mmCIF file of C-alpha atoms in Angstrom:
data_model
loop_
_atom_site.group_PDB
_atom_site.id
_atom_site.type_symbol
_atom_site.label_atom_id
_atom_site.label_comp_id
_atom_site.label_asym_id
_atom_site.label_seq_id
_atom_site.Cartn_x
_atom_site.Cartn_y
_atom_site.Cartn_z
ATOM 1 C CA UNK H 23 -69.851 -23.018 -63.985
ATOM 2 C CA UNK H 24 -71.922 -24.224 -61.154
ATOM 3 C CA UNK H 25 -68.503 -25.280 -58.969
ATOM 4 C CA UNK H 26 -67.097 -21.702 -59.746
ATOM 5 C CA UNK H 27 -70.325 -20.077 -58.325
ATOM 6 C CA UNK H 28 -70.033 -22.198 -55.328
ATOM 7 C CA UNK H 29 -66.392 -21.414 -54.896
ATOM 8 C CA UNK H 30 -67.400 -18.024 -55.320
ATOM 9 C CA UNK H 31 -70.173 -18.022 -52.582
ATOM 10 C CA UNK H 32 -67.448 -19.943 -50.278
ATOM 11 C CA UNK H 33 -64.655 -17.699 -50.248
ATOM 12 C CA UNK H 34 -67.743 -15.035 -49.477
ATOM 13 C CA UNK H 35 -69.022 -16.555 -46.460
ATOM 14 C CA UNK H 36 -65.551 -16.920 -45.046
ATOM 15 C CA UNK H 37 -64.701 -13.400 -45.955
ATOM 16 C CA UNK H 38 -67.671 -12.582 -44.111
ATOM 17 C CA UNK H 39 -67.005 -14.707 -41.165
ATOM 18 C CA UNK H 40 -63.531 -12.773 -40.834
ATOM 19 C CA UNK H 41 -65.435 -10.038 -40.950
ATOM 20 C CA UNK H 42 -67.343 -11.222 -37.856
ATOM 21 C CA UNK H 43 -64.504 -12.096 -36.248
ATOM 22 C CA UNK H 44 -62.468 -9.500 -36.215
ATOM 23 C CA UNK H 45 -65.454 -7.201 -35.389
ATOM 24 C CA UNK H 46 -66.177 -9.467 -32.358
ATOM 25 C CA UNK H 47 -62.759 -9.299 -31.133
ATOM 26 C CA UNK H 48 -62.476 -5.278 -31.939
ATOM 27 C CA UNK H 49 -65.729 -5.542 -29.493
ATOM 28 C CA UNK H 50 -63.718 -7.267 -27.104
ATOM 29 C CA UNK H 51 -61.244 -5.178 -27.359
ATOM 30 C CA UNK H 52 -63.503 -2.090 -26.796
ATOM 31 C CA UNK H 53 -64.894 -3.183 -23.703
ATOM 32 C CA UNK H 54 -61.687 -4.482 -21.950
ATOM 33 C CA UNK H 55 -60.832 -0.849 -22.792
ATOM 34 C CA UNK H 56 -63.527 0.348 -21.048
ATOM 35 C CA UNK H 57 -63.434 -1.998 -18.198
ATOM 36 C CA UNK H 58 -59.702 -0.507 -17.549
ATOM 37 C CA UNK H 59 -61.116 3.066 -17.720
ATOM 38 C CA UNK H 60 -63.989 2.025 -15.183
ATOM 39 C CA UNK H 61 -61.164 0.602 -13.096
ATOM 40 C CA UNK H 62 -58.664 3.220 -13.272
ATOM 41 C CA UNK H 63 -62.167 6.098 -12.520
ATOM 42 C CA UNK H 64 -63.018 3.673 -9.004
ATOM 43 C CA UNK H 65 -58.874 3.428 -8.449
ATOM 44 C CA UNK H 66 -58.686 7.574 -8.301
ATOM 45 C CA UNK H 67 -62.183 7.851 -6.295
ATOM 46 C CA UNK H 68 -60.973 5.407 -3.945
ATOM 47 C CA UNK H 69 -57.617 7.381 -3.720
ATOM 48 C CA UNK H 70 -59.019 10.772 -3.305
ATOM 49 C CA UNK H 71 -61.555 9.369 -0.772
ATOM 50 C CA UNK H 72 -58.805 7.774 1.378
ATOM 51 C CA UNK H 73 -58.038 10.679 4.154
ATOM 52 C CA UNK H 74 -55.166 12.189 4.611
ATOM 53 C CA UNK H 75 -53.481 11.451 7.622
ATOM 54 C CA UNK H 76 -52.481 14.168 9.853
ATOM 55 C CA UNK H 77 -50.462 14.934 13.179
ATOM 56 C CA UNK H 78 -50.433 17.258 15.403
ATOM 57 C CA UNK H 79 -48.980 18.678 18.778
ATOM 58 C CA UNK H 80 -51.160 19.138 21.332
ATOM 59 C CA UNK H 81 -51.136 23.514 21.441
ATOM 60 C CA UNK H 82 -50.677 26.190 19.025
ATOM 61 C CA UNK H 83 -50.408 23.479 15.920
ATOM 62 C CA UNK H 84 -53.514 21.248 16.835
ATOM 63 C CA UNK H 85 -55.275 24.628 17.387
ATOM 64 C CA UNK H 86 -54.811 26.015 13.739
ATOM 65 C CA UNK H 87 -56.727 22.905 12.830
ATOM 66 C CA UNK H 88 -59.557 23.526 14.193
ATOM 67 C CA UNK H 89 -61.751 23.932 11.740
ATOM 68 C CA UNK H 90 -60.514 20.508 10.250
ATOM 69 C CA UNK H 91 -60.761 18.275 12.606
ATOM 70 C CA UNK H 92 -64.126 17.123 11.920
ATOM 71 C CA UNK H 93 -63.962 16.510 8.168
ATOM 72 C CA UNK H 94 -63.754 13.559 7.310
ATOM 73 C CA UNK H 95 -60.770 14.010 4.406
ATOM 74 C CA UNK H 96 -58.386 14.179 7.407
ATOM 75 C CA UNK H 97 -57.758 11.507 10.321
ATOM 76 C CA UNK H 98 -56.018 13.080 12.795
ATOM 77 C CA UNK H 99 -53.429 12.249 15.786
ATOM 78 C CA UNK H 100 -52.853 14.062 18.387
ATOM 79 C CA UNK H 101 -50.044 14.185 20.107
ATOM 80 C CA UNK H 102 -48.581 15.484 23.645
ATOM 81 C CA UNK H 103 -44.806 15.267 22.149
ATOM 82 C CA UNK H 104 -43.048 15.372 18.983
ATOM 83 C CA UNK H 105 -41.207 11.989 19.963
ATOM 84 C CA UNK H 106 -44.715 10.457 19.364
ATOM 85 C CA UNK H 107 -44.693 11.993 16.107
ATOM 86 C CA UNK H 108 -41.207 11.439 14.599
ATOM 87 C CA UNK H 109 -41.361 7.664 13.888
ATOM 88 C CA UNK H 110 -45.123 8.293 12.742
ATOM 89 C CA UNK H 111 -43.251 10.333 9.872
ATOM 90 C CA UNK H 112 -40.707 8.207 9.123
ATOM 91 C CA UNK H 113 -42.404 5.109 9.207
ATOM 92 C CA UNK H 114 -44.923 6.554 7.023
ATOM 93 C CA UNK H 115 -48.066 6.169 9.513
ATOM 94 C CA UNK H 116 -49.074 9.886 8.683
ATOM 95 C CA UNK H 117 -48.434 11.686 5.649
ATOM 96 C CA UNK H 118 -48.630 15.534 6.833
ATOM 97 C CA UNK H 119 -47.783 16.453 10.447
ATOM 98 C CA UNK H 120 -47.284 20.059 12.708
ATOM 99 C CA UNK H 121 -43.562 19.779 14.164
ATOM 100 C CA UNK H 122 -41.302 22.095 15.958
ATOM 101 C CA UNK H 123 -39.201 24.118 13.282
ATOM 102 C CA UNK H 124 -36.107 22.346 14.339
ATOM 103 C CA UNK H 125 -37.084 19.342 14.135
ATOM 104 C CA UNK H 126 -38.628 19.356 10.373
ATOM 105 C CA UNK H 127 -34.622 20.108 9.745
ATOM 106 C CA UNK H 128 -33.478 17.230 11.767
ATOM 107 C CA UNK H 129 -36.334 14.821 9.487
ATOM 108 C CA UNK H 130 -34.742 16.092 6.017
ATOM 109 C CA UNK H 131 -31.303 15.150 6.673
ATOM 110 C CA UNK H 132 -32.331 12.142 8.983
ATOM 111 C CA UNK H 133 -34.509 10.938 5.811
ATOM 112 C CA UNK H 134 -32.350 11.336 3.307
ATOM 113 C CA UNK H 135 -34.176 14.331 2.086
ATOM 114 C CA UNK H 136 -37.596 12.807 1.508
ATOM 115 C CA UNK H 137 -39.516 15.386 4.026
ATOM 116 C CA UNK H 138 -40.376 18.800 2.606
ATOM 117 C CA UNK H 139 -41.983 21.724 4.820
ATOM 118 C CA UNK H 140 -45.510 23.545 3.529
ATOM 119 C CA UNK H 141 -45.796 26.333 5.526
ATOM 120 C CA UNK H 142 -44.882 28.001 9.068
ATOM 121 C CA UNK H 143 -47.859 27.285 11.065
ATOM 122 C CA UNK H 144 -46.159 29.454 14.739
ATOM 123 C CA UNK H 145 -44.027 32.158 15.652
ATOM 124 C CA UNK H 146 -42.849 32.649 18.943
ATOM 125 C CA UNK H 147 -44.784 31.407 21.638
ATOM 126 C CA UNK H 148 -42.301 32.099 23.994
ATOM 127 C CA UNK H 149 -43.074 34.679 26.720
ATOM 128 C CA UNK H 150 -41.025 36.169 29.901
ATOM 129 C CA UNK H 151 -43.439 36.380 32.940
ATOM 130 C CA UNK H 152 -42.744 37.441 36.011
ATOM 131 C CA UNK H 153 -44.254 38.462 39.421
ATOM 132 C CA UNK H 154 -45.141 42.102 39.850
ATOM 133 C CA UNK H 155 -44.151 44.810 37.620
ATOM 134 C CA UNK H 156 -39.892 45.223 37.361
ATOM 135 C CA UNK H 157 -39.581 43.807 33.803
ATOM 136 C CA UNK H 158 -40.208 46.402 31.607
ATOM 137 C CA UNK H 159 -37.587 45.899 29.017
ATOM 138 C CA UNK H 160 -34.347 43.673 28.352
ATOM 139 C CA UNK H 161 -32.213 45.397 30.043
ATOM 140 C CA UNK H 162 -33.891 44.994 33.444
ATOM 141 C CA UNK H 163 -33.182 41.418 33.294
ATOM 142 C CA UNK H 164 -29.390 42.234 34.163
ATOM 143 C CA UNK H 165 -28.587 40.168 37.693
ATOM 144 C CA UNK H 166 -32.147 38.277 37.407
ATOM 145 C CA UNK H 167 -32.250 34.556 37.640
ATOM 146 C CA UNK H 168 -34.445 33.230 34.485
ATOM 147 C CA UNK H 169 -36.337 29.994 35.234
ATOM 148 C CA UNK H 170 -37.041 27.897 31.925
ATOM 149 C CA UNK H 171 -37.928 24.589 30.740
ATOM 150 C CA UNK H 172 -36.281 23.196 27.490
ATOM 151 C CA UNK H 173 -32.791 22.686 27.721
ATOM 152 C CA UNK H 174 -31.023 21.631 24.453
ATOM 153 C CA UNK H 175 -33.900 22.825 22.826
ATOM 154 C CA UNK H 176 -35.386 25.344 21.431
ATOM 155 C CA UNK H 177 -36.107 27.585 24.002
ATOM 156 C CA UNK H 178 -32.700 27.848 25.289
ATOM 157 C CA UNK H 179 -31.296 28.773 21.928
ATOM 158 C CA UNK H 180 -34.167 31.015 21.081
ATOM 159 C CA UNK H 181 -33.849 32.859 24.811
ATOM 160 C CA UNK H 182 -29.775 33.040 24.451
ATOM 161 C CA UNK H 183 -30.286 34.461 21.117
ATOM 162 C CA UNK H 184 -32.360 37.167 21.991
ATOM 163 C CA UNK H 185 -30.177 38.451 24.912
ATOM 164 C CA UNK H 186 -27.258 38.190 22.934
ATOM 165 C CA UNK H 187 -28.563 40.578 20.392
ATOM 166 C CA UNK H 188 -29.738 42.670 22.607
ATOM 167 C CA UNK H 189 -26.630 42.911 24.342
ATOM 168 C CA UNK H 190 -26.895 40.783 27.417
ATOM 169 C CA UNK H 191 -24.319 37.815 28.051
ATOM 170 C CA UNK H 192 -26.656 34.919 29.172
ATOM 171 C CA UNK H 193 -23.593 33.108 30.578
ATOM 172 C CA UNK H 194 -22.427 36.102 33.404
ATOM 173 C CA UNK H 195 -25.253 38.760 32.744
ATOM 174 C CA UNK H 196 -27.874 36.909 34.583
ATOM 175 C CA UNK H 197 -28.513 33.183 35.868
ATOM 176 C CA UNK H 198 -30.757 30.578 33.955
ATOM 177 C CA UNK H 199 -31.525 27.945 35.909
ATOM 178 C CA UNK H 200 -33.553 24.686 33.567
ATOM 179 C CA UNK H 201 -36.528 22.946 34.993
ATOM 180 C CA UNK H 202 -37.582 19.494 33.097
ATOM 181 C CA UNK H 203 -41.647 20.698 33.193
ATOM 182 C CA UNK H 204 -43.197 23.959 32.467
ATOM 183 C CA UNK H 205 -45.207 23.633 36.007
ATOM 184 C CA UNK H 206 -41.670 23.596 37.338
ATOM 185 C CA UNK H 207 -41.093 27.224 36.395
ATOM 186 C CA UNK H 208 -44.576 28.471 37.817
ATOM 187 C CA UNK H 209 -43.912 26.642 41.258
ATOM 188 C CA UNK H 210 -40.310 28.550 41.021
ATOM 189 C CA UNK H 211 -41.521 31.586 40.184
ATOM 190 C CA UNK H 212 -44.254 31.669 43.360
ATOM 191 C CA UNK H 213 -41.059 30.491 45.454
ATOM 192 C CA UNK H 214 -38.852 33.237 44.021
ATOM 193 C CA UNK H 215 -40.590 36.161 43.797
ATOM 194 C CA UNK H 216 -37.754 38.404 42.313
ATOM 195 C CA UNK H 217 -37.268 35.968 39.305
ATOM 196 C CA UNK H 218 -38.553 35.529 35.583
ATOM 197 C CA UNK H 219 -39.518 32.272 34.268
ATOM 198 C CA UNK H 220 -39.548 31.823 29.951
ATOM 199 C CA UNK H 221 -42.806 30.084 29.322
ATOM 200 C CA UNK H 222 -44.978 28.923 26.225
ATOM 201 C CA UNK H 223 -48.536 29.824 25.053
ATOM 202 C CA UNK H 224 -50.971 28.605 25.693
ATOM 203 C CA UNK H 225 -49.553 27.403 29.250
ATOM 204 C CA UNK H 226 -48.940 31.187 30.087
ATOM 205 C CA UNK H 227 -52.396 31.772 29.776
ATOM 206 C CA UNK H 228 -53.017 28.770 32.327
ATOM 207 C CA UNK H 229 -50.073 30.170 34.684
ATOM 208 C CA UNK H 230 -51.590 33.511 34.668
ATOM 209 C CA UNK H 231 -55.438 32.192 34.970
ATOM 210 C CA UNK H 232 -54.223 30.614 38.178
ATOM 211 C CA UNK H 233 -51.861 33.238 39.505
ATOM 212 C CA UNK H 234 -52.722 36.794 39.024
ATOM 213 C CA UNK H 235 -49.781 38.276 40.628
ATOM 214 C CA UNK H 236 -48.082 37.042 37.355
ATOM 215 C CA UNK H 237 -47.770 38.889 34.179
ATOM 216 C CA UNK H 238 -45.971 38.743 30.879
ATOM 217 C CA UNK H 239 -43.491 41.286 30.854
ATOM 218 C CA UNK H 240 -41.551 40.262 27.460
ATOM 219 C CA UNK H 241 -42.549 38.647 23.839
ATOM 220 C CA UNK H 242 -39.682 36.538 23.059
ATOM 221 C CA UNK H 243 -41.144 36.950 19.653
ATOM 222 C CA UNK H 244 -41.065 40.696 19.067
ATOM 223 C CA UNK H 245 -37.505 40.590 20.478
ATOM 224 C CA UNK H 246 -36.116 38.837 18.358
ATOM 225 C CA UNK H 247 -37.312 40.463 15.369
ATOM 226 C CA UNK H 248 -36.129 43.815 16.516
ATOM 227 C CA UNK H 249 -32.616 41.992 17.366
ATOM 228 C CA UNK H 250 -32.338 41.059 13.597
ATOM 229 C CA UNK H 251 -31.991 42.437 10.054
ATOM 230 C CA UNK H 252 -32.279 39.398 7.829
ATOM 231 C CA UNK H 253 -36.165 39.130 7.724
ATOM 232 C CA UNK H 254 -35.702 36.113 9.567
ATOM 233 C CA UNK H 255 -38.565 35.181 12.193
ATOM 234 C CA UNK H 256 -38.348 33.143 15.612
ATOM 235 C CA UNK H 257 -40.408 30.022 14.662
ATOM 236 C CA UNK H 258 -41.891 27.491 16.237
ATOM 237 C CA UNK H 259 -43.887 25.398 14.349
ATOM 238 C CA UNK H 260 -44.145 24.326 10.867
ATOM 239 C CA UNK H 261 -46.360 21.446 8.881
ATOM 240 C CA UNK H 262 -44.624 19.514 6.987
ATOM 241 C CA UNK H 263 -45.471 15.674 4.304
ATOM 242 C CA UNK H 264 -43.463 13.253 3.262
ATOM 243 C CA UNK H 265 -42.255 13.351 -0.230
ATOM 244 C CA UNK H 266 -43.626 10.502 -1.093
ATOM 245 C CA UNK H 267 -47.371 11.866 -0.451
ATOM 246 C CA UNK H 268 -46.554 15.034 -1.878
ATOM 247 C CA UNK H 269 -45.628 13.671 -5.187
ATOM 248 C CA UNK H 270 -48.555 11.614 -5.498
ATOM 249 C CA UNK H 271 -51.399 13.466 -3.958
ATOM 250 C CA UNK H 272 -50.381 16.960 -5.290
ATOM 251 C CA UNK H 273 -54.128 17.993 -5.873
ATOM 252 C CA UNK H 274 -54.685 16.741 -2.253
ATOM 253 C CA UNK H 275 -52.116 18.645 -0.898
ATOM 254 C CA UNK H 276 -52.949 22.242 -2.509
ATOM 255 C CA UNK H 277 -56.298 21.596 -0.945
ATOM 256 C CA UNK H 278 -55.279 20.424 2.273
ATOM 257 C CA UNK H 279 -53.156 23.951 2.244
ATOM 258 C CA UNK H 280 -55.805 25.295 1.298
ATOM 259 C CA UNK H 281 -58.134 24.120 4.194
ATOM 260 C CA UNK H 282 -55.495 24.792 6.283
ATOM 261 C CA UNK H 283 -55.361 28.512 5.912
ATOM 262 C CA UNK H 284 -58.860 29.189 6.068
ATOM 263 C CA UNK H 285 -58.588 27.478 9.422
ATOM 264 C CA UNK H 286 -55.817 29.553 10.300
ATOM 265 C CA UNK H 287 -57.958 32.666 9.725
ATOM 266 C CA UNK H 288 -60.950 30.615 11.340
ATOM 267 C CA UNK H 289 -59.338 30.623 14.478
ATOM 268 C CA UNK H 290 -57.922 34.018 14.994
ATOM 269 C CA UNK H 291 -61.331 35.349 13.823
ATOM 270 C CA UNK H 292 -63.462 33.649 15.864
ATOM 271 C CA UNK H 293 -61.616 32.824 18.954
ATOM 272 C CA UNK H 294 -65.123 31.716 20.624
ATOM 273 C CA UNK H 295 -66.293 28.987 18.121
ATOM 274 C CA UNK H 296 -62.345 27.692 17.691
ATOM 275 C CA UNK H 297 -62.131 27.067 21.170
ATOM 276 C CA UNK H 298 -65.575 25.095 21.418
ATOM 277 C CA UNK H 299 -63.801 22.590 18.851
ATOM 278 C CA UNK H 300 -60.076 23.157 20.629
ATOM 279 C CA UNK H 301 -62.081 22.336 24.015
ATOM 280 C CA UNK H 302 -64.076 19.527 22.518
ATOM 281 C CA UNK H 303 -61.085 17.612 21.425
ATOM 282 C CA UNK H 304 -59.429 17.891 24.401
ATOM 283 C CA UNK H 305 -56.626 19.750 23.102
ATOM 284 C CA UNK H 306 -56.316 22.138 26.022
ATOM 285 C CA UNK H 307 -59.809 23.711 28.047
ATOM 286 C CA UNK H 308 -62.335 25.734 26.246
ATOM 287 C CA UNK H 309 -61.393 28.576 28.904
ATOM 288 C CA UNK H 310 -58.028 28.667 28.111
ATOM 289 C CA UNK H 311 -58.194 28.381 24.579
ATOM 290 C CA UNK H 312 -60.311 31.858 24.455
ATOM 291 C CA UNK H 313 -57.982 33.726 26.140
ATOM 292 C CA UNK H 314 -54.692 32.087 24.909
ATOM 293 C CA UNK H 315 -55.308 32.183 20.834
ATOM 294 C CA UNK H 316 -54.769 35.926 20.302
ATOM 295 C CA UNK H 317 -51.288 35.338 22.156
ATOM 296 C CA UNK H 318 -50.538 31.979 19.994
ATOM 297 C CA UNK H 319 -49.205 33.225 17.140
ATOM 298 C CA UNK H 320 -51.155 30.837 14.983
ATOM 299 C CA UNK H 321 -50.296 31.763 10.918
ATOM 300 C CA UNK H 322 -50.118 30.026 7.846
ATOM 301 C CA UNK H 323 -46.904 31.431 5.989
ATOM 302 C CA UNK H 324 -45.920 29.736 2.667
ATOM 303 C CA UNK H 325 -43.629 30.212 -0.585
ATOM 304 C CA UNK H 326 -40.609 32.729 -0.567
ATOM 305 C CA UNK H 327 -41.606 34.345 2.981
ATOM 306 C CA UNK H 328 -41.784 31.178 4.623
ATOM 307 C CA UNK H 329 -38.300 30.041 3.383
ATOM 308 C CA UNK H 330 -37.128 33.617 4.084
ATOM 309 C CA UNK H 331 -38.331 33.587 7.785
ATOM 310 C CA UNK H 332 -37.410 29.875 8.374
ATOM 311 C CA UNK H 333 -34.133 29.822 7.145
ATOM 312 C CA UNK H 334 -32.675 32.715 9.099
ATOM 313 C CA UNK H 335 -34.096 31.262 12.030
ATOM 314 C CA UNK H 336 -32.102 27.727 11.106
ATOM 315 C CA UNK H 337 -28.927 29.676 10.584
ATOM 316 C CA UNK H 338 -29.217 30.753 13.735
ATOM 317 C CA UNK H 339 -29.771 28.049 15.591
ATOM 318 C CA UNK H 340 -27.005 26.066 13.425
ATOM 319 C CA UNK H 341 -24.329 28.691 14.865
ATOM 320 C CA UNK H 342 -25.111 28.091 18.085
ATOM 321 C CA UNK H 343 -25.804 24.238 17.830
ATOM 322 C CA UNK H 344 -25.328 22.631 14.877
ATOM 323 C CA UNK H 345 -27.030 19.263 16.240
ATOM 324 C CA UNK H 346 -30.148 21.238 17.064
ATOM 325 C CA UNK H 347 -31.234 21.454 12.611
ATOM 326 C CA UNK H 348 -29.178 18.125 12.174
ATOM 327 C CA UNK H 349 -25.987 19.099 11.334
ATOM 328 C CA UNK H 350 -27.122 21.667 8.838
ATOM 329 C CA UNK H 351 -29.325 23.734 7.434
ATOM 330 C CA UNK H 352 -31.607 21.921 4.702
ATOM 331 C CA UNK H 353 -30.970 23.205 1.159
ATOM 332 C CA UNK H 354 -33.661 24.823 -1.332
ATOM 333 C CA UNK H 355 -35.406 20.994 -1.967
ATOM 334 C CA UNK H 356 -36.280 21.425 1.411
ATOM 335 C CA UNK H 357 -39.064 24.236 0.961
ATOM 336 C CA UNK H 358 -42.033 23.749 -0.834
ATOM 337 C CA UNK H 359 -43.834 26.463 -2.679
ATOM 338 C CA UNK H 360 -46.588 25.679 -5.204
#
């Protein structure tokens, strides 16, 4: 009787000590669990904490930052030309950057698809100045020699398009002579007084600030749109993120959007505190910046009028150039609406 009790009170204990066990290892289990969670909490801290790294072009698309360039979610390079900025892209040494419209094109098929484009951040910033008062509309610019920079670019496919439309042959209507620098066409301009030189904002501003017997006779901009019916919009800058970011950052990205339209609105509301920051980070003078931001063109355009605008102005440059959007235009993947 006695052994049976003790056998009893054995197989007890041990049941017991299982008991233990197990609990001890459920414990284990429980904080391992826990210890993950912690992990995987500091992991997504440390990832939303890590800033987003942005580039830029030293004018109109630096300038619609403003208002972001001292926040510390963003690290920002800027740049005086989108060569800098193309193997920054590709090589994936910043995730968002502000790029001519053409060239976000060229990226997509260069990439193998793996750039996408937020938003149109410029319209035309292109601007026909001359000296005195002739210019008054397109068709005065019959037998005038036209003295622009940008050759193979945009400019030249942007200015050809516009007199086309409007019914001027660029090749025997009037004579456009190329310069390689934008000072170039100012120092023509004083040499030929008859002539018209195709410049950019903000640099117009500086020309003019300099010069006063120059003035803008022509918006580049507002001729094109009344040369077209397909909603399409001359466009010269747009942001745009590697897909790689963009699929794992999305929260990051809607707020960088975000951020970046209520800079947008920043700057062409308060031209006088955008250009303290423009000035301060030496993206062009304080001066300048005041006067030149109302003619900038600064926006933030996203969604279904961004890819309407964009992609009629791709078209167009793909039937006069096809090398100018990389051989052709991007498909819908391209455009990125949220």
């Amino acid at each position: 009787m006695k052994k049976r009790r003790l056998a009893a009170w054995l197989m007890v204990l041990c049941l017991c000590a299982a008991a233990l066990g197990g609990c001890g290892a459920k414990e284990e289990d429980k904080k391992a669990d826990t210890a993950k969670e912690e992990q995987a909490k500091k992991d997504d801290k440390a990832k939303s904490q890590t800033p987003i790294k942005v580039g830029a072009l030293k004018g109109p698309t630096a300038m619609g930052m403003a208002q972001m360039l001292d926040d510390n979610q963003y690290e920002f390079t800027i740049s005086v030309s989108p060569d800098e900025i193309v193997p920054m892209i590709v090589q994936g040494q910043v995730d968002i950057a502000a790029v001519p419209a053409n060239l976000a094109a060229v990226l997509y098929q260069k990439t193998q698809k793996q750039v996408n484009v937020l938003a149109v951040n410029t319209l035309g910033i292109l601007y026909l100045v001359e000296n005195g008062n002739s210019i008054q509309s397109v068709e005065d610019l019959k037998g005038k020699t036209i003295y622009a920079s940008g050759k193979g670019a945009t400019p030249e496919y942007a200015l050809n398009s516009v007199l086309t439309a409007h019914g001027i042959d660029p090749l025997s209507d009037v004579t456009i002579e190329y310069k390689s620098e934008h000072a170039e066409v100012v120092a023509a301009l004083a040499a030929d007084p008859t002539a018209v030189g195709l410049l950019p904002q903000p640099f117009v501003t500086t020309a003019v600030m300099k010069n006063d017997q120059l003035r803008v006779a022509l918006d580049l901009n507002e001729l094109w749109e009344s040369g077209t019916e397909d909603g399409s919009r001359l466009v010269t800058g747009v942001a745009v993120i590697r897909k790689g970011f963009l699929e794992e950052h999305p929260k990051e990205v809607k707020a960088f959007m975000d951020a970046y339209r209520k800079s947008v609105d920043f700057v062409n509301e308060d031209t006088q505190a955008a250009a303290e920051i423009i000035g301060n980070h030496d993206i062009i003078a304080k001066e300048v910046a005041v006067k030149a931001i109302p003619e900038c063109s600064i926006v933030f355009v996203e969604g279904k009028e961004m890819k309407t605008m964009l992609s009629g102005y791709l078209n167009t440059l793909l039937g006069q150039n096809p090398e100018t959007v990389g051989g052709a235009v991007p498909d819908d993947d391209f455009y990125y609406a949220r």
